[in-house]
PDB file of C-alpha atoms in Angstrom:
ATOM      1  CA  UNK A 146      56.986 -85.003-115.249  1.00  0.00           C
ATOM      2  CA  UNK A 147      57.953 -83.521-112.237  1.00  0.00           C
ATOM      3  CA  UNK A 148      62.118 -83.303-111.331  1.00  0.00           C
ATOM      4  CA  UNK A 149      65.071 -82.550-113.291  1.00  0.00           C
ATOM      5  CA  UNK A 150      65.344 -83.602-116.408  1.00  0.00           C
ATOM      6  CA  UNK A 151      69.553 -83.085-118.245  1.00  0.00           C
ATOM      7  CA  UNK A 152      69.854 -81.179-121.260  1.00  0.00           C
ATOM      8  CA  UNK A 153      70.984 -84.016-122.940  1.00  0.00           C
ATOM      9  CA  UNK A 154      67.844 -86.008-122.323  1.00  0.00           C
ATOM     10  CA  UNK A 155      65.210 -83.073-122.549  1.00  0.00           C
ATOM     11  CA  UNK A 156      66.683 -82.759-126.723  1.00  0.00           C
ATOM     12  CA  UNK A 157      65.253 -86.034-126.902  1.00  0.00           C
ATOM     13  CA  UNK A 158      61.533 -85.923-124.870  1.00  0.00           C
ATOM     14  CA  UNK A 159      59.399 -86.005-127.888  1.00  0.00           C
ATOM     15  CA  UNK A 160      55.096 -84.729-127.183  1.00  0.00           C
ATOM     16  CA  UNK A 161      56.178 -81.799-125.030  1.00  0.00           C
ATOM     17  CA  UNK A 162      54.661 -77.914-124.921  1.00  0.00           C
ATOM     18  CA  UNK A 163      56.259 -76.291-122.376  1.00  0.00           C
ATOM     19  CA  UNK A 164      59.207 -77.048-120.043  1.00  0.00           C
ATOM     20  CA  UNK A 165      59.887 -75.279-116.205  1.00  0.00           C
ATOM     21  CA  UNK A 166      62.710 -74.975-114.730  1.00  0.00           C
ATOM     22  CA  UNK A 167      63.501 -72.626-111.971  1.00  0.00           C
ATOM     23  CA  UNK A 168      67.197 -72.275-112.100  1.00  0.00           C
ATOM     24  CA  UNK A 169      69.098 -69.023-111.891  1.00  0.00           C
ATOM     25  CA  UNK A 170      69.194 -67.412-115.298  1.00  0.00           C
ATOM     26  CA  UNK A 171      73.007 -68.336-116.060  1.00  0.00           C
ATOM     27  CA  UNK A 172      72.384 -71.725-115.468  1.00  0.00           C
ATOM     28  CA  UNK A 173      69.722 -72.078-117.626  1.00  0.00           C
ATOM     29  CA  UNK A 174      71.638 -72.032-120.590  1.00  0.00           C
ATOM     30  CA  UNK A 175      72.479 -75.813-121.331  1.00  0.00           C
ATOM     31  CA  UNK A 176      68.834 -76.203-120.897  1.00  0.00           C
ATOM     32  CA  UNK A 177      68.243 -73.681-123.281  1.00  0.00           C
ATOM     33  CA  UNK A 178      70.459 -74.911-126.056  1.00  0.00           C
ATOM     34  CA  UNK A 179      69.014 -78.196-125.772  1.00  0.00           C
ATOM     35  CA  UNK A 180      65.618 -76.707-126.422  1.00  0.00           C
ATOM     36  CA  UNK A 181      66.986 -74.408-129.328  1.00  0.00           C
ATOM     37  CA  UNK A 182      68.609 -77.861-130.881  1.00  0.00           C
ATOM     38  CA  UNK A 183      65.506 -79.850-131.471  1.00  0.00           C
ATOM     39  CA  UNK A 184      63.367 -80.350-134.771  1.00  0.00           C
ATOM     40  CA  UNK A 185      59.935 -79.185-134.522  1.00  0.00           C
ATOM     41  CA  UNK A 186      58.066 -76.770-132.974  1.00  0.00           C
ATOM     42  CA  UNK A 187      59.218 -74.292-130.877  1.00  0.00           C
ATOM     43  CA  UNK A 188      59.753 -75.303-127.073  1.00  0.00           C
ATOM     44  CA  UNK A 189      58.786 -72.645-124.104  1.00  0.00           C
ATOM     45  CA  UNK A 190      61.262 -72.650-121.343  1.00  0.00           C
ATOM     46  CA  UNK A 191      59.529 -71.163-118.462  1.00  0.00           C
ATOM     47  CA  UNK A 192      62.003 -70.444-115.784  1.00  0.00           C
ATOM     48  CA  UNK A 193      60.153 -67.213-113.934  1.00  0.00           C
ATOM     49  CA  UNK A 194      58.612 -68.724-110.597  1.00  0.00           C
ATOM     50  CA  UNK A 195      54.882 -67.488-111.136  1.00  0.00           C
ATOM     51  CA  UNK A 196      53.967 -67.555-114.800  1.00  0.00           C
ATOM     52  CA  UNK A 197      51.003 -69.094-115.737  1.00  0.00           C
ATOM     53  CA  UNK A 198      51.278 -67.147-119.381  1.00  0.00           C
ATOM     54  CA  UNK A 199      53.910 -69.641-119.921  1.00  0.00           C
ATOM     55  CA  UNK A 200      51.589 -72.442-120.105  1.00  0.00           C
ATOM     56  CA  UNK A 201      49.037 -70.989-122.633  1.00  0.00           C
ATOM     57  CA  UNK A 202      49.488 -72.080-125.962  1.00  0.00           C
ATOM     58  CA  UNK A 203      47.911 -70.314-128.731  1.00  0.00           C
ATOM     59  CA  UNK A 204      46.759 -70.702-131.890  1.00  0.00           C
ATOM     60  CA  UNK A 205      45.450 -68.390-134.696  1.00  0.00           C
ATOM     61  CA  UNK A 206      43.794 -69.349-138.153  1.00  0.00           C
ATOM     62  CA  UNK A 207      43.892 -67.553-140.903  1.00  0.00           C
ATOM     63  CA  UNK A 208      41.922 -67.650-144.234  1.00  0.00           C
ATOM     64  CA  UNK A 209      43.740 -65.790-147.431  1.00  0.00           C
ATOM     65  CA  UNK A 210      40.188 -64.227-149.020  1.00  0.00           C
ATOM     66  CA  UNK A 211      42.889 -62.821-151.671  1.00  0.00           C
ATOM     67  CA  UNK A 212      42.418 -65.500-154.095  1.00  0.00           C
ATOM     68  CA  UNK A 213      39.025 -64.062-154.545  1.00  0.00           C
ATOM     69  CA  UNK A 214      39.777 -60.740-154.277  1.00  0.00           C
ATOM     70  CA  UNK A 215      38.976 -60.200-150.814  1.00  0.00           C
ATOM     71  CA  UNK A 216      35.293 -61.090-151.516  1.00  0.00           C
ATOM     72  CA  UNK A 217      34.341 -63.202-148.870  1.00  0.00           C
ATOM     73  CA  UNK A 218      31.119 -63.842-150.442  1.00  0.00           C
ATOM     74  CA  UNK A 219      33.115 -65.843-153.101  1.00  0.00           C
ATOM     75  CA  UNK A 220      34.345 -67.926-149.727  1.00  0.00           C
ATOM     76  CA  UNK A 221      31.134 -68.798-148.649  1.00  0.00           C
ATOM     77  CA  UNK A 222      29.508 -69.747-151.966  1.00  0.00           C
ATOM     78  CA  UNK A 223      32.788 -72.167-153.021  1.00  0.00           C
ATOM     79  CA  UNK A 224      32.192 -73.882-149.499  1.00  0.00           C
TER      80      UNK A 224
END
């Protein structure tokens, strides 16, 4: 989407990673609260000017090996 998008609308914009907004950082804060207000996963507001970082999602997995006792060989033969 490209333009500005109110507060009150952007708490409702469902399928969204990231939003940018270059405001100065006082007036960000309706923006903000409308991110901080919404049900799911945590919302990026990127409001630097150049910040690609902002745009990188990342994602770890992690497997618990402690149900075997940290013997990953157990892992592999249960899978």
């Amino acid at each position: 989407m490209s333009g500005v998008i109110s507060p009150d609308s952007l708490a409702k914009v469902r399928l969204i990673d990231a939003v940018a907004l270059h405001l100065p950082a006082a007036a960000l804060r309706p923006w903000r609260e409308a991110l901080a207000c919404r049900d799911g996963p945590i919302i990026t507001l990127v409001s630097e000017q150049i910040a690609p970082e902002g745009f990188v999602i990342e994602r770890h997995v992690c497997v618990d090996t402690t149900a075997s006792g940290g013997n990953t060989t157990l892992l592999v033969q249960a899978a």
